PDB file of C-alpha atoms and ligand atoms in Angstrom:
ATOM      1  CA  MET A  21      -0.021   0.029  -0.056  1.00 88.00           C
ATOM      2  CA  ASP A  22       1.582   3.225  -1.134  1.00 95.00           C
ATOM      3  CA  LEU A  23      -0.109   6.744  -0.767  1.00 97.00           C
ATOM      4  CA  THR A  24       2.892   8.781  -1.563  1.00 96.00           C
ATOM      5  CA  GLY A  25       1.790  12.145  -3.047  1.00 95.00           C
ATOM      6  CA  LYS A  26      -1.838  11.735  -1.992  1.00 98.00           C
ATOM      7  CA  THR A  27      -3.639  14.120   0.448  1.00 98.00           C
ATOM      8  CA  ALA A  28      -6.178  13.024   3.052  1.00 98.00           C
ATOM      9  CA  ILE A  29      -8.615  15.054   5.103  1.00 98.00           C
ATOM     10  CA  VAL A  30      -9.463  13.129   8.415  1.00 98.00           C
ATOM     11  CA  THR A  31     -12.423  14.744  10.213  1.00 98.00           C
ATOM     12  CA  GLY A  32     -12.362  14.472  14.023  1.00 98.00           C
ATOM     13  CA  ALA A  33      -8.881  13.488  14.103  1.00 98.00           C
ATOM     14  CA  GLY A  34      -7.500  15.086  17.144  1.00 98.00           C
ATOM     15  CA  ARG A  35      -8.025  12.009  19.202  1.00 97.00           C
ATOM     16  CA  GLY A  36      -9.060   8.427  19.176  1.00 98.00           C
ATOM     17  CA  ILE A  37      -9.781   6.563  15.911  1.00 98.00           C
ATOM     18  CA  GLY A  38      -9.075   9.629  13.755  1.00 98.00           C
ATOM     19  CA  ARG A  39      -5.668   9.989  15.207  1.00 98.00           C
ATOM     20  CA  ALA A  40      -4.958   6.335  14.503  1.00 98.00           C
ATOM     21  CA  VAL A  41      -6.207   6.622  10.779  1.00 98.00           C
ATOM     22  CA  CYS A  42      -3.966   9.831  10.402  1.00 98.00           C
ATOM     23  CA  LEU A  43      -0.898   7.857  11.564  1.00 97.00           C
ATOM     24  CA  HIS A  44      -1.688   4.992   9.289  1.00 97.00           C
ATOM     25  CA  LEU A  45      -2.206   7.218   6.125  1.00 98.00           C
ATOM     26  CA  SER A  46       0.772   9.169   6.944  1.00 97.00           C
ATOM     27  CA  ALA A  47       2.973   6.072   7.279  1.00 96.00           C
ATOM     28  CA  LEU A  48       1.913   5.103   3.893  1.00 97.00           C
ATOM     29  CA  GLY A  49       3.202   8.507   2.583  1.00 96.00           C
ATOM     30  CA  ALA A  50       0.045  10.651   2.437  1.00 98.00           C
ATOM     31  CA  ASN A  51      -0.245  14.220   3.389  1.00 98.00           C
ATOM     32  CA  VAL A  52      -2.716  14.559   6.214  1.00 98.00           C
ATOM     33  CA  VAL A  53      -5.013  17.358   7.218  1.00 98.00           C
ATOM     34  CA  ILE A  54      -6.116  16.807  10.800  1.00 98.00           C
ATOM     35  CA  ASN A  55      -9.700  18.321  11.414  1.00 98.00           C
ATOM     36  CA  TYR A  56     -10.899  18.716  15.000  1.00 98.00           C
ATOM     37  CA  ALA A  57     -13.651  20.579  16.972  1.00 98.00           C
ATOM     38  CA  GLY A  58     -12.009  22.411  19.940  1.00 97.00           C
ATOM     39  CA  ASN A  59      -9.438  20.330  21.767  1.00 98.00           C
ATOM     40  CA  ASP A  60      -6.206  22.152  20.422  1.00 98.00           C
ATOM     41  CA  ALA A  61      -3.862  20.338  22.804  1.00 98.00           C
ATOM     42  CA  GLU A  62      -4.934  16.773  21.533  1.00 98.00           C
ATOM     43  CA  ALA A  63      -4.877  17.951  17.801  1.00 98.00           C
ATOM     44  CA  GLU A  64      -1.380  19.190  18.344  1.00 97.00           C
ATOM     45  CA  LYS A  65      -0.271  15.990  19.759  1.00 97.00           C
ATOM     46  CA  THR A  66      -1.622  14.235  16.748  1.00 97.00           C
ATOM     47  CA  ARG A  67       0.181  16.699  14.450  1.00 96.00           C
ATOM     48  CA  ALA A  68       3.468  16.186  16.279  1.00 96.00           C
ATOM     49  CA  LEU A  69       3.344  12.477  15.686  1.00 94.00           C
ATOM     50  CA  PHE A  70       4.359  12.895  11.944  1.00 85.00           C
ATOM     51  CA  MET A  71       5.800  15.506   9.586  1.00 83.00           C
ATOM     52  CA  ASN A  72       3.414  15.914   6.607  1.00 94.00           C
ATOM     53  CA  ALA A  73       0.348  17.217   8.462  1.00 97.00           C
ATOM     54  CA  VAL A  74      -1.459  20.385   9.249  1.00 97.00           C
ATOM     55  CA  THR A  75      -4.289  20.903  11.752  1.00 98.00           C
ATOM     56  CA  VAL A  76      -7.684  22.758  11.114  1.00 98.00           C
ATOM     57  CA  LYS A  77     -10.177  23.539  13.796  1.00 98.00           C
ATOM     58  CA  ALA A  78     -13.602  23.417  12.109  1.00 98.00           C
ATOM     59  CA  ASP A  79     -17.152  22.208  12.999  1.00 99.00           C
ATOM     60  CA  VAL A  80     -18.125  19.799  10.337  1.00 99.00           C
ATOM     61  CA  SER A  81     -21.758  20.455  10.761  1.00 98.00           C
ATOM     62  CA  ASP A  82     -21.103  24.151   9.555  1.00 98.00           C
ATOM     63  CA  GLU A  83     -20.781  24.449   5.870  1.00 98.00           C
ATOM     64  CA  SER A  84     -18.644  27.527   5.907  1.00 98.00           C
ATOM     65  CA  ASP A  85     -16.255  25.824   8.226  1.00 98.00           C
ATOM     66  CA  CYS A  86     -16.057  22.881   5.927  1.00 98.00           C
ATOM     67  CA  LYS A  87     -15.160  25.291   2.985  1.00 98.00           C
ATOM     68  CA  ARG A  88     -12.369  26.784   5.123  1.00 98.00           C
ATOM     69  CA  LEU A  89     -11.143  23.164   5.896  1.00 98.00           C
ATOM     70  CA  PHE A  90     -11.059  22.170   2.168  1.00 98.00           C
ATOM     71  CA  SER A  91      -9.327  25.436   1.228  1.00 98.00           C
ATOM     72  CA  VAL A  92      -6.510  25.004   3.891  1.00 98.00           C
ATOM     73  CA  CYS A  93      -5.953  21.500   2.519  1.00 98.00           C
ATOM     74  CA  GLU A  94      -5.697  22.847  -1.143  1.00 98.00           C
ATOM     75  CA  GLU A  95      -3.492  25.783  -0.056  1.00 98.00           C
ATOM     76  CA  THR A  96      -1.208  23.521   2.050  1.00 98.00           C
ATOM     77  CA  PHE A  97      -0.927  20.419  -0.157  1.00 98.00           C
ATOM     78  CA  ARG A  98      -3.416  19.958  -2.864  1.00 97.00           C
ATOM     79  CA  ALA A  99      -7.238  19.000  -3.360  1.00 98.00           C
ATOM     80  CA  ALA A 100      -8.030  15.973  -1.196  1.00 98.00           C
ATOM     81  CA  ASP A 101      -7.476  12.595  -2.819  1.00 98.00           C
ATOM     82  CA  ILE A 102      -8.934  11.034   0.184  1.00 98.00           C
ATOM     83  CA  LEU A 103     -11.687  11.991   2.682  1.00 98.00           C
ATOM     84  CA  ILE A 104     -12.332  10.132   5.875  1.00 99.00           C
ATOM     85  CA  ASN A 105     -15.560  11.099   7.638  1.00 99.00           C
ATOM     86  CA  ASN A 106     -14.709  10.306  11.208  1.00 98.00           C
ATOM     87  CA  ALA A 107     -16.093  13.152  13.353  1.00 98.00           C
ATOM     88  CA  GLY A 108     -18.702  11.999  15.615  1.00 98.00           C
ATOM     89  CA  ILE A 109     -20.414  12.673  18.851  1.00 98.00           C
ATOM     90  CA  THR A 110     -23.008  11.037  21.216  1.00 97.00           C
ATOM     91  CA  LYS A 111     -25.671  12.572  23.391  1.00 97.00           C
ATOM     92  CA  ASP A 112     -27.346   9.481  24.887  1.00 96.00           C
ATOM     93  CA  ASN A 113     -30.810   9.307  26.373  1.00 97.00           C
ATOM     94  CA  LEU A 114     -34.032   7.442  26.170  1.00 98.00           C
ATOM     95  CA  ILE A 115     -36.264   8.703  23.434  1.00 98.00           C
ATOM     96  CA  MET A 116     -38.853   9.955  26.070  1.00 98.00           C
ATOM     97  CA  ARG A 117     -36.178  12.036  27.688  1.00 98.00           C
ATOM     98  CA  MET A 118     -34.119  13.088  24.591  1.00 98.00           C
ATOM     99  CA  SER A 119     -34.450  16.840  23.909  1.00 98.00           C
ATOM    100  CA  ASP A 120     -34.848  17.977  20.256  1.00 98.00           C
ATOM    101  CA  ALA A 121     -31.549  19.843  20.688  1.00 98.00           C
ATOM    102  CA  ASP A 122     -29.658  16.707  21.363  1.00 98.00           C
ATOM    103  CA  PHE A 123     -31.391  14.701  18.516  1.00 98.00           C
ATOM    104  CA  ASP A 124     -30.540  17.490  16.023  1.00 98.00           C
ATOM    105  CA  ARG A 125     -26.898  18.133  17.132  1.00 99.00           C
ATOM    106  CA  VAL A 126     -25.877  14.421  16.700  1.00 99.00           C
ATOM    107  CA  LEU A 127     -27.568  14.255  13.364  1.00 99.00           C
ATOM    108  CA  ASP A 128     -25.943  17.614  12.385  1.00 99.00           C
ATOM    109  CA  VAL A 129     -22.377  16.535  13.258  1.00 99.00           C
ATOM    110  CA  ASN A 130     -22.441  12.703  12.413  1.00 98.00           C
ATOM    111  CA  LEU A 131     -24.536  12.939   9.277  1.00 99.00           C
ATOM    112  CA  LYS A 132     -24.808  16.347   7.889  1.00 98.00           C
ATOM    113  CA  GLY A 133     -21.078  16.877   8.561  1.00 99.00           C
ATOM    114  CA  ALA A 134     -20.328  13.908   6.413  1.00 99.00           C
ATOM    115  CA  PHE A 135     -22.644  15.294   3.717  1.00 99.00           C
ATOM    116  CA  ASN A 136     -21.021  18.718   3.697  1.00 99.00           C
ATOM    117  CA  CYS A 137     -17.595  17.153   3.328  1.00 99.00           C
ATOM    118  CA  ILE A 138     -18.462  14.785   0.658  1.00 98.00           C
ATOM    119  CA  LYS A 139     -19.963  17.636  -1.319  1.00 98.00           C
ATOM    120  CA  LEU A 140     -16.740  19.671  -1.113  1.00 98.00           C
ATOM    121  CA  ALA A 141     -14.604  16.738  -1.845  1.00 98.00           C
ATOM    122  CA  SER A 142     -16.506  15.251  -4.715  1.00 98.00           C
ATOM    123  CA  ARG A 143     -15.944  18.055  -7.344  1.00 97.00           C
ATOM    124  CA  PRO A 144     -12.189  17.897  -7.556  1.00 98.00           C
ATOM    125  CA  MET A 145     -12.258  14.207  -7.074  1.00 98.00           C
ATOM    126  CA  MET A 146     -14.615  13.957 -10.170  1.00 98.00           C
ATOM    127  CA  LYS A 147     -12.268  16.282 -12.125  1.00 98.00           C
ATOM    128  CA  ALA A 148      -9.266  13.940 -11.124  1.00 98.00           C
ATOM    129  CA  ARG A 149     -11.465  10.865 -11.935  1.00 98.00           C
ATOM    130  CA  SER A 150     -10.305   9.189  -8.708  1.00 98.00           C
ATOM    131  CA  GLY A 151     -10.912   9.566  -4.949  1.00 98.00           C
ATOM    132  CA  ARG A 152     -11.430   7.499  -1.975  1.00 98.00           C
ATOM    133  CA  ILE A 153     -14.166   8.252   0.748  1.00 99.00           C
ATOM    134  CA  VAL A 154     -14.571   6.243   3.819  1.00 99.00           C
ATOM    135  CA  ASN A 155     -17.290   7.027   6.394  1.00 99.00           C
ATOM    136  CA  ILE A 156     -17.043   5.885   9.958  1.00 99.00           C
ATOM    137  CA  ALA A 157     -20.439   4.440  10.944  1.00 99.00           C
ATOM    138  CA  SER A 158     -21.000   2.189  13.824  1.00 98.00           C
ATOM    139  CA  VAL A 159     -22.275  -1.295  14.644  1.00 98.00           C
ATOM    140  CA  VAL A 160     -25.430   0.141  16.228  1.00 98.00           C
ATOM    141  CA  ALA A 161     -26.488   1.481  12.707  1.00 98.00           C
ATOM    142  CA  LEU A 162     -27.069  -2.136  12.062  1.00 97.00           C
ATOM    143  CA  SER A 163     -28.218  -3.667  15.493  1.00 97.00           C
ATOM    144  CA  GLY A 164     -29.890  -0.593  16.933  1.00 97.00           C
ATOM    145  CA  ASN A 165     -29.202   0.435  20.704  1.00 95.00           C
ATOM    146  CA  VAL A 166     -31.144   1.562  23.632  1.00 95.00           C
ATOM    147  CA  GLY A 167     -30.595   5.170  24.631  1.00 96.00           C
ATOM    148  CA  GLN A 168     -29.012   6.121  21.344  1.00 97.00           C
ATOM    149  CA  ALA A 169     -31.927   7.031  18.991  1.00 98.00           C
ATOM    150  CA  ASN A 170     -30.034  10.009  17.662  1.00 98.00           C
ATOM    151  CA  TYR A 171     -26.731   8.339  17.291  1.00 98.00           C
ATOM    152  CA  VAL A 172     -28.131   5.208  15.784  1.00 98.00           C
ATOM    153  CA  SER A 173     -30.123   7.299  13.280  1.00 99.00           C
ATOM    154  CA  SER A 174     -27.095   9.279  12.280  1.00 99.00           C
ATOM    155  CA  LYS A 175     -24.927   6.381  11.778  1.00 99.00           C
ATOM    156  CA  ALA A 176     -27.793   4.395   9.744  1.00 99.00           C
ATOM    157  CA  GLY A 177     -28.186   7.648   7.785  1.00 99.00           C
ATOM    158  CA  LEU A 178     -24.456   7.643   7.122  1.00 99.00           C
ATOM    159  CA  ILE A 179     -24.579   4.059   5.748  1.00 99.00           C
ATOM    160  CA  GLY A 180     -27.371   5.270   3.363  1.00 99.00           C
ATOM    161  CA  LEU A 181     -25.245   8.360   2.486  1.00 99.00           C
ATOM    162  CA  THR A 182     -22.406   5.921   1.631  1.00 99.00           C
ATOM    163  CA  LYS A 183     -24.501   3.896  -0.717  1.00 99.00           C
ATOM    164  CA  ALA A 184     -26.016   6.843  -2.539  1.00 99.00           C
ATOM    165  CA  ALA A 185     -22.567   8.595  -2.951  1.00 99.00           C
ATOM    166  CA  ALA A 186     -20.956   5.348  -4.042  1.00 99.00           C
ATOM    167  CA  LEU A 187     -23.496   4.967  -6.898  1.00 98.00           C
ATOM    168  CA  GLU A 188     -23.363   8.749  -7.794  1.00 98.00           C
ATOM    169  CA  LEU A 189     -19.596   8.786  -7.997  1.00 98.00           C
ATOM    170  CA  ALA A 190     -18.635   5.478  -9.181  1.00 98.00           C
ATOM    171  CA  SER A 191     -18.417   6.385 -12.999  1.00 98.00           C
ATOM    172  CA  ARG A 192     -15.838   8.858 -12.035  1.00 98.00           C
ATOM    173  CA  GLY A 193     -13.606   6.284 -10.309  1.00 98.00           C
ATOM    174  CA  ILE A 194     -14.331   7.492  -6.913  1.00 98.00           C
ATOM    175  CA  THR A 195     -15.071   4.810  -4.214  1.00 98.00           C
ATOM    176  CA  VAL A 196     -17.276   5.397  -1.123  1.00 99.00           C
ATOM    177  CA  ASN A 197     -17.322   2.911   1.543  1.00 99.00           C
ATOM    178  CA  ALA A 198     -18.171   2.765   5.284  1.00 99.00           C
ATOM    179  CA  VAL A 199     -16.701   0.779   8.159  1.00 98.00           C
ATOM    180  CA  ALA A 200     -18.855   0.002  11.192  1.00 98.00           C
ATOM    181  CA  PRO A 201     -16.815  -0.297  14.453  1.00 98.00           C
ATOM    182  CA  GLY A 202     -17.922  -2.096  17.501  1.00 97.00           C
ATOM    183  CA  PHE A 203     -16.698  -1.235  20.979  1.00 96.00           C
ATOM    184  CA  ILE A 204     -13.409   0.578  20.371  1.00 97.00           C
ATOM    185  CA  GLU A 205     -11.293   1.941  23.346  1.00 96.00           C
ATOM    186  CA  THR A 206     -11.245   5.734  23.001  1.00 96.00           C
ATOM    187  CA  ASP A 207     -12.342   8.803  25.009  1.00 93.00           C
ATOM    188  CA  MET A 208     -15.965   8.191  23.623  1.00 90.00           C
ATOM    189  CA  THR A 209     -16.220   4.766  25.307  1.00 92.00           C
ATOM    190  CA  ALA A 210     -14.149   5.784  28.386  1.00 92.00           C
ATOM    191  CA  ALA A 211     -17.170   7.784  29.335  1.00 87.00           C
ATOM    192  CA  LEU A 212     -19.250   4.659  29.912  1.00 89.00           C
ATOM    193  CA  THR A 213     -19.667   3.182  33.433  1.00 91.00           C
ATOM    194  CA  ASP A 214     -17.914  -0.145  34.419  1.00 92.00           C
ATOM    195  CA  GLU A 215     -21.286  -1.756  34.406  1.00 93.00           C
ATOM    196  CA  VAL A 216     -22.056  -0.768  30.704  1.00 90.00           C
ATOM    197  CA  ARG A 217     -18.483  -1.949  29.725  1.00 92.00           C
ATOM    198  CA  THR A 218     -18.856  -5.250  31.361  1.00 94.00           C
ATOM    199  CA  GLY A 219     -22.193  -5.757  29.765  1.00 93.00           C
ATOM    200  CA  MET A 220     -20.824  -4.865  26.378  1.00 92.00           C
ATOM    201  CA  LEU A 221     -17.727  -7.076  26.715  1.00 95.00           C
ATOM    202  CA  SER A 222     -20.051 -10.105  27.163  1.00 95.00           C
ATOM    203  CA  CYS A 223     -21.429  -9.282  23.760  1.00 95.00           C
ATOM    204  CA  VAL A 224     -18.081  -9.512  21.999  1.00 97.00           C
ATOM    205  CA  PRO A 225     -17.350 -13.053  20.984  1.00 98.00           C
ATOM    206  CA  LEU A 226     -13.488 -12.427  20.524  1.00 98.00           C
ATOM    207  CA  GLY A 227     -13.610 -11.453  24.206  1.00 97.00           C
ATOM    208  CA  TYR A 228     -11.861  -8.065  24.100  1.00 97.00           C
ATOM    209  CA  PHE A 229     -12.509  -4.474  22.955  1.00 97.00           C
ATOM    210  CA  GLY A 230     -11.010  -3.078  19.770  1.00 98.00           C
ATOM    211  CA  LYS A 231      -8.199  -0.474  19.530  1.00 98.00           C
ATOM    212  CA  PRO A 232      -8.344   2.578  17.243  1.00 98.00           C
ATOM    213  CA  GLU A 233      -5.485   0.866  15.097  1.00 98.00           C
ATOM    214  CA  ASP A 234      -8.009  -1.966  14.335  1.00 98.00           C
ATOM    215  CA  ILE A 235     -10.155   0.527  12.425  1.00 98.00           C
ATOM    216  CA  ALA A 236      -7.239   2.498  11.034  1.00 98.00           C
ATOM    217  CA  GLU A 237      -5.903  -0.711   9.424  1.00 98.00           C
ATOM    218  CA  THR A 238      -9.090  -1.221   7.272  1.00 98.00           C
ATOM    219  CA  VAL A 239      -9.589   2.413   6.465  1.00 98.00           C
ATOM    220  CA  ALA A 240      -6.045   2.535   5.075  1.00 98.00           C
ATOM    221  CA  PHE A 241      -6.689  -0.579   3.021  1.00 98.00           C
ATOM    222  CA  LEU A 242     -10.007   1.027   1.652  1.00 98.00           C
ATOM    223  CA  CYS A 243      -7.838   4.009   0.587  1.00 98.00           C
ATOM    224  CA  SER A 244      -5.269   2.016  -1.224  1.00 97.00           C
ATOM    225  CA  GLY A 245      -5.093   0.733  -4.817  1.00 95.00           C
ATOM    226  CA  GLY A 246      -5.790  -2.761  -3.666  1.00 96.00           C
ATOM    227  CA  ALA A 247      -9.408  -1.744  -2.735  1.00 98.00           C
ATOM    228  CA  ARG A 248     -10.126  -0.203  -6.230  1.00 97.00           C
ATOM    229  CA  TYR A 249     -12.951  -2.610  -6.736  1.00 98.00           C
ATOM    230  CA  ILE A 250     -14.826  -2.100  -3.479  1.00 98.00           C
ATOM    231  CA  THR A 251     -17.549   0.599  -3.373  1.00 98.00           C
ATOM    232  CA  GLY A 252     -20.861   1.161  -1.516  1.00 98.00           C
ATOM    233  CA  GLN A 253     -19.899  -1.450   1.157  1.00 98.00           C
ATOM    234  CA  VAL A 254     -20.047  -1.481   4.976  1.00 98.00           C
ATOM    235  CA  ILE A 255     -17.322  -3.459   6.690  1.00 98.00           C
ATOM    236  CA  GLY A 256     -18.003  -4.401  10.306  1.00 98.00           C
ATOM    237  CA  ILE A 257     -14.999  -4.243  12.625  1.00 98.00           C
ATOM    238  CA  ASN A 258     -16.525  -5.508  15.918  1.00 98.00           C
ATOM    239  CA  GLY A 259     -15.003  -8.589  17.223  1.00 98.00           C
ATOM    240  CA  GLY A 260     -18.045 -10.751  16.220  1.00 98.00           C
ATOM    241  CA  MET A 261     -20.450  -8.321  18.174  1.00 96.00           C
ATOM    242  CA  TYR A 262     -22.825  -8.351  15.120  1.00 96.00           C
ATOM    243  CA  VAL A 263     -22.555 -10.937  12.460  1.00 96.00           C
TER     244      VAL A 263
HETATM  245  P1  LIG B   7     -13.561  10.625  20.242  1.00 52.33           P
HETATM  246  O1  LIG B   7     -12.388  10.042  20.802  1.00 52.33           O
HETATM  247  O2  LIG B   7     -14.673  11.120  21.128  1.00 52.33           O
HETATM  248  O3  LIG B   7     -13.060  11.768  19.206  1.00 52.33           O
HETATM  249  C1  LIG B   7     -13.989  12.416  18.454  1.00 52.33           C
HETATM  250  C2  LIG B   7     -13.292  13.458  17.484  1.00 52.33           C
HETATM  251  O4  LIG B   7     -14.335  14.079  16.807  1.00 52.33           O
HETATM  252  C3  LIG B   7     -12.444  14.464  18.232  1.00 52.33           C
HETATM  253  O5  LIG B   7     -11.285  14.684  17.593  1.00 52.33           O
HETATM  254  C4  LIG B   7     -13.393  15.647  18.217  1.00 52.33           C
HETATM  255  O6  LIG B   7     -12.775  16.964  18.291  1.00 52.33           O
HETATM  256  C5  LIG B   7     -14.143  15.546  16.820  1.00 52.33           C
HETATM  257  N1  LIG B   7     -15.251  16.114  16.650  1.00 52.33           N
HETATM  258  C6  LIG B   7     -16.376  16.272  17.594  1.00 52.33           C
HETATM  259  N2  LIG B   7     -17.313  16.990  17.054  1.00 52.33           N
HETATM  260  C7  LIG B   7     -16.931  17.553  15.914  1.00 52.33           C
HETATM  261  C8  LIG B   7     -17.382  18.461  14.995  1.00 52.33           C
HETATM  262  N3  LIG B   7     -18.550  19.157  15.055  1.00 52.33           N
HETATM  263  N4  LIG B   7     -16.547  18.928  13.863  1.00 52.33           N
HETATM  264  C9  LIG B   7     -15.311  18.285  13.808  1.00 52.33           C
HETATM  265  N5  LIG B   7     -14.757  17.431  14.617  1.00 52.33           N
HETATM  266  C10 LIG B   7     -15.566  17.070  15.679  1.00 52.33           C
HETATM  267  O7  LIG B   7     -14.355   9.590  19.214  1.00 52.33           O
HETATM  268  P2  LIG B   7     -13.856   8.112  18.677  1.00 52.33           P
HETATM  269  O8  LIG B   7     -14.185   7.189  19.661  1.00 52.33           O
HETATM  270  O9  LIG B   7     -12.337   8.202  18.116  1.00 52.33           O
HETATM  271  O10 LIG B   7     -14.851   8.019  17.408  1.00 52.33           O
HETATM  272  C11 LIG B   7     -14.450   8.438  16.066  1.00 52.33           C
HETATM  273  C12 LIG B   7     -15.612   7.909  15.290  1.00 52.33           C
HETATM  274  O11 LIG B   7     -15.859   6.518  15.397  1.00 52.33           O
HETATM  275  C13 LIG B   7     -16.997   8.636  15.580  1.00 52.33           C
HETATM  276  O12 LIG B   7     -17.693   8.916  14.437  1.00 52.33           O
HETATM  277  C14 LIG B   7     -17.717   7.569  16.403  1.00 52.33           C
HETATM  278  O13 LIG B   7     -19.080   7.694  16.263  1.00 52.33           O
HETATM  279  C15 LIG B   7     -17.275   6.475  15.647  1.00 52.33           C
HETATM  280  N6  LIG B   7     -17.333   5.092  16.483  1.00 52.33           N
HETATM  281  C16 LIG B   7     -16.663   4.901  17.523  1.00 52.33           C
HETATM  282  C17 LIG B   7     -16.748   3.788  18.335  1.00 52.33           C
HETATM  283  C18 LIG B   7     -16.086   3.580  19.540  1.00 52.33           C
HETATM  284  O14 LIG B   7     -16.368   2.510  20.268  1.00 52.33           O
HETATM  285  N7  LIG B   7     -15.130   4.429  20.014  1.00 52.33           N
HETATM  286  C19 LIG B   7     -17.605   2.858  17.817  1.00 52.33           C
HETATM  287  C20 LIG B   7     -18.369   2.962  16.728  1.00 52.33           C
HETATM  288  C21 LIG B   7     -18.191   4.171  15.917  1.00 52.33           C
HETATM  289  P3  LIG B   7     -11.957  17.426  19.699  1.00 52.33           P
HETATM  290  O15 LIG B   7     -10.786  16.425  19.977  1.00 52.33           O
HETATM  291  O16 LIG B   7     -11.608  18.818  19.238  1.00 52.33           O
HETATM  292  O17 LIG B   7     -13.048  17.465  20.682  1.00 52.33           O
END
């Protein structure tokens, strides 16, 4: 796998899965644009891990922020050859207690954010007649989950967006795929109680939680030449949690 000369935008890359994806893409030779929402210190830690990178603080749910993100990418390196829609948040609650604001915010970041970025990435990719887009969905998009109506809806929507974009962009040599992680050890899951973690572990046939690197390996493959004939697919990375 060689991504020398390619440029990747990774959203939500200050920490967790996004950081691991940046590391993998950079190790394969890509220039990387590290997007994040507000945690400057963590984003700087990611940037300091490799040379060919720039950080951009931008809210993916905001179209004008996304335009700035793509402009910085083009000015610093070149138009993005690779887009990883990884930015994601949770605001869990039972439907009866979930506020409209919490429902809307999760949809805006997790789904509309990916739409905003695909829209901006696709024109130059179409011109170049090549490109790779990978959306980070979730196992719960397929299985459902109690207390996550907003998050599950956003990730199920992201899978739908993946398939629609794959069909729209295929004739231009652009592939669009999704990965659906199970339980991965990051700040997002560290917030869960021990009781919830123990319950979740009992649902993982392999018997352990995943690491961000487990997701990054597959994402990097989907960005490589070896994956040229894969598009519109959803790849589960979940230790057998959902088969
Ligand atoms: P994380 O550790 O909480 O990191 C989330 C990243 O997203 C941070 O860098 C954060 O920026 C950024 N972000 C949040 N809101 C944003 C916005 N509006 N615009 C731009 N960036 C934003 O999460 P993670 O566990 O690595 O998850 C990464 C992705 O994988 C998410 O889409 C998540 O839904 C998905 N996923 C995770 C798991 C899991 O078990 N961890 C399972 C399935 C799917 P700051 O650092 O600046 O706050």
